[in-house]
Short mmCIF file of C-alpha atoms in Angstrom, two decimals:
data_model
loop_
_atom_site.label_atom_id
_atom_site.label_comp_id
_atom_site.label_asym_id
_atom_site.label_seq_id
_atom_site.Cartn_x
_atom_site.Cartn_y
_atom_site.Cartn_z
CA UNK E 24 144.84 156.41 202.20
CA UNK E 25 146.23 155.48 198.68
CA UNK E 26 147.26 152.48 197.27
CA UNK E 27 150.29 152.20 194.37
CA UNK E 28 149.43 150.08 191.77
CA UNK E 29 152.50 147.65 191.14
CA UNK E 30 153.80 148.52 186.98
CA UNK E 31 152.94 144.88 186.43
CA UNK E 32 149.14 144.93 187.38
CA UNK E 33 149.03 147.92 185.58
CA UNK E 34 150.49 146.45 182.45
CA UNK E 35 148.01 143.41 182.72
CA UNK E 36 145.23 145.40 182.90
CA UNK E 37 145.96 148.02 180.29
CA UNK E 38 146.43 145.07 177.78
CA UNK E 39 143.10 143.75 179.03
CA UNK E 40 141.46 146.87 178.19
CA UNK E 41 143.06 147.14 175.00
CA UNK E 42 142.13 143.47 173.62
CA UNK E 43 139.13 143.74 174.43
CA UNK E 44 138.40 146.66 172.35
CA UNK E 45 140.50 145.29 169.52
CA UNK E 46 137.36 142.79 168.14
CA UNK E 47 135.60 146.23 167.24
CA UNK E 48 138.46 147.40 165.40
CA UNK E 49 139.13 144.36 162.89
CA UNK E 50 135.34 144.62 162.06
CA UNK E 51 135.02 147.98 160.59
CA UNK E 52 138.84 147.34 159.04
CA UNK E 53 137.18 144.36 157.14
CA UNK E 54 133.95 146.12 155.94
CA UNK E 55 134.17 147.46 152.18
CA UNK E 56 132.91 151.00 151.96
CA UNK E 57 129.13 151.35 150.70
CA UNK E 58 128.14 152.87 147.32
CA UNK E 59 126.60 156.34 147.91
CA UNK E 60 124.46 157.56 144.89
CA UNK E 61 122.39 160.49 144.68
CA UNK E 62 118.59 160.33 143.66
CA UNK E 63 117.27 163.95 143.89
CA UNK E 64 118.26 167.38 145.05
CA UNK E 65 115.66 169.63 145.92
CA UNK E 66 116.04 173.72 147.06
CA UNK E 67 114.80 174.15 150.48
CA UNK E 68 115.57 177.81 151.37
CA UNK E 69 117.94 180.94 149.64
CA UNK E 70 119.24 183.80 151.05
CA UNK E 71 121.71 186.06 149.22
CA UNK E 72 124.48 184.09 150.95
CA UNK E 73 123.51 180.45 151.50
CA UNK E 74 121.49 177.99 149.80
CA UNK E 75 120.16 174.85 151.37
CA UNK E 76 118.91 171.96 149.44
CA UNK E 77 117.91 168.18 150.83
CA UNK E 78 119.53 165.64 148.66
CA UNK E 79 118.40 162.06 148.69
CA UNK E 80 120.71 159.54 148.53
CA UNK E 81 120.17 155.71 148.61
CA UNK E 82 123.07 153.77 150.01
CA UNK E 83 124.13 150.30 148.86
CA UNK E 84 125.91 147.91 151.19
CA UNK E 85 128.20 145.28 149.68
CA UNK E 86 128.93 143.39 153.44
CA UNK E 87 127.64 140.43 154.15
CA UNK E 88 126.40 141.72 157.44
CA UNK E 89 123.84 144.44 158.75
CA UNK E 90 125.37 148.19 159.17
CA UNK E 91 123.35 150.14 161.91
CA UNK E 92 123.92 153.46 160.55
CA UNK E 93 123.30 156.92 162.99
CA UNK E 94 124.53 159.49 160.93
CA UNK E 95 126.16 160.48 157.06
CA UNK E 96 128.50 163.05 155.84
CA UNK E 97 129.54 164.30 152.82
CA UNK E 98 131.32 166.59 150.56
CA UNK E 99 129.99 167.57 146.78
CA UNK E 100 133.14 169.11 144.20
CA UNK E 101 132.36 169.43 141.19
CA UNK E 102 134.87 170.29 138.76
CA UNK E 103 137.20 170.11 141.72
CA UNK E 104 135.73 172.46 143.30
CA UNK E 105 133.40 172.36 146.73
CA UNK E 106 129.94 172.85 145.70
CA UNK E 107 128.05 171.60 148.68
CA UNK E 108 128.27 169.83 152.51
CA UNK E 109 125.78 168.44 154.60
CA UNK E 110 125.77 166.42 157.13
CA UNK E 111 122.61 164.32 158.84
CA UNK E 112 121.79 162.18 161.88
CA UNK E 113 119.69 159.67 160.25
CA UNK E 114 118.59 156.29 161.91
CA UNK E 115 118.95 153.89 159.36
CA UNK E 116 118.93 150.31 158.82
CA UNK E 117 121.43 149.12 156.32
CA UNK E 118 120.31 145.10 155.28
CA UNK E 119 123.44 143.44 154.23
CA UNK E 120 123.87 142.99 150.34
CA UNK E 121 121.14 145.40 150.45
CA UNK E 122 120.25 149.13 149.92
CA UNK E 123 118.41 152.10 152.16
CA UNK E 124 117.46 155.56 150.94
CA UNK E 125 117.79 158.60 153.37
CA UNK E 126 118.00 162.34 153.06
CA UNK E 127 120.74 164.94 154.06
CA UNK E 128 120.53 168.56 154.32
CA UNK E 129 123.34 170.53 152.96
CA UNK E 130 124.64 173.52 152.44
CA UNK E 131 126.11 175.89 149.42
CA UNK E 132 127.78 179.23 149.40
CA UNK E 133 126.21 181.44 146.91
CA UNK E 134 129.35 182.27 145.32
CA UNK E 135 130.61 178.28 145.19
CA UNK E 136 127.04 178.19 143.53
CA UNK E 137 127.78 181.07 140.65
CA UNK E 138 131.33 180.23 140.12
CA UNK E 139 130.27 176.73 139.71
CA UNK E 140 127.55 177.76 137.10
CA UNK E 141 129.62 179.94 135.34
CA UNK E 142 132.30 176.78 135.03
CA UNK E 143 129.74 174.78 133.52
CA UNK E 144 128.63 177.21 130.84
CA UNK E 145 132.05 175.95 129.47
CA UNK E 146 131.72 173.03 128.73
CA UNK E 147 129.93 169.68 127.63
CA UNK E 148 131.24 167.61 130.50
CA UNK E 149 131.01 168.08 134.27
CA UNK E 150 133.17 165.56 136.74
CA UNK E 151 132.43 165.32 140.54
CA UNK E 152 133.45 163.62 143.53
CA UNK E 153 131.02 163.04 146.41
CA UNK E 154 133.13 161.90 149.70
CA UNK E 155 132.44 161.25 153.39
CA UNK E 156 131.56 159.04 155.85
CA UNK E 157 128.95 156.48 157.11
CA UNK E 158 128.76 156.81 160.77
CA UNK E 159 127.47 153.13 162.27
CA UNK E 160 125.47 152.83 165.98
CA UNK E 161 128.19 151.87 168.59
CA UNK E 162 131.15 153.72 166.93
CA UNK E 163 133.09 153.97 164.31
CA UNK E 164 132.66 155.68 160.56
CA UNK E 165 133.02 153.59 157.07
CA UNK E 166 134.23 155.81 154.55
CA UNK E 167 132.95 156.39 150.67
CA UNK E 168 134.37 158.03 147.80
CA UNK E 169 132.57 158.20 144.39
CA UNK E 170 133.77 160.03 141.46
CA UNK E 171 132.88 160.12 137.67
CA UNK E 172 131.61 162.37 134.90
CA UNK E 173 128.20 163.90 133.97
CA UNK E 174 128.78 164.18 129.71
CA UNK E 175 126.62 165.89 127.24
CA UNK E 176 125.18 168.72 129.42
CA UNK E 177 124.27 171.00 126.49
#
């Protein structure tokens, strides 16, 4: 036996469906995106193709309400160019108007690595961009972007 739904009950409760999800929506649209800054870098493991490094990074959140946070990732250029990407499932309460510190694992090609060294040997000022995303408990992904210069490397 099947039933046919009549287009109007259909309608009503596909709208239904759809406001109620909408209140999750407008939240992350309203949240600014957290300040990502990096506190250390250290190697973990080389092979002749790969390096792997943990980098620590301490995340500031300028909402005025708590961000459950499950996961980062990110993207290192410098000089425009990939150096690094990592990504981390990290449990991580973030207070609001507060900060957190966790660490990702990622990843570097050994020739991003060399053609990045051999860029630098050039000169006295090195800019980078570190990009990705803050992934929150329940759904949903703030984004970051950070970019500047690192001067007077010589």
């Amino acid at each position: 036996m099947r039933f046919k739904l009549s287009p109007w009950l259909t309608a009503t409760v596909a709208w239904t469906i759809l406001l109620a999800a909408l209140p999750g929506c407008t939240g992350l649209r309203n949240l600014e995106p957290p300040e990502v800054v990096v506190t250390a870098i250290r190697p973990v493991d080389a092979t002749l193709m790969e390096q792997r490094f943990d980098v620590d990074l301490r995340i500031y959140n300028p909402n005025n309400r708590d961000l459950s946070v499950e996961g980062v990732d990110f993207e290192l250029d410098l000089n425009g160019k990939r150096l690094a990407r990592g990504a981390g499932a990290t449990d991580l309460d973030l207070p609001r108007l507060g900060e957190a510190e966790t660490t990702v694992r990622v990843s570097s090609s050994f020739l991003g690595l060399a053609r990045q060294l051999m860029s630098v040997g050039d000169t006295q000022t090195v800019s980078y961009r570190m990009k990705g995303r803050i992934h929150l408990r329940g759904g949903g992904a703030v984004p970051f972007d950070k970019s500047g210069e690192l001067g007077n490397l010589r």
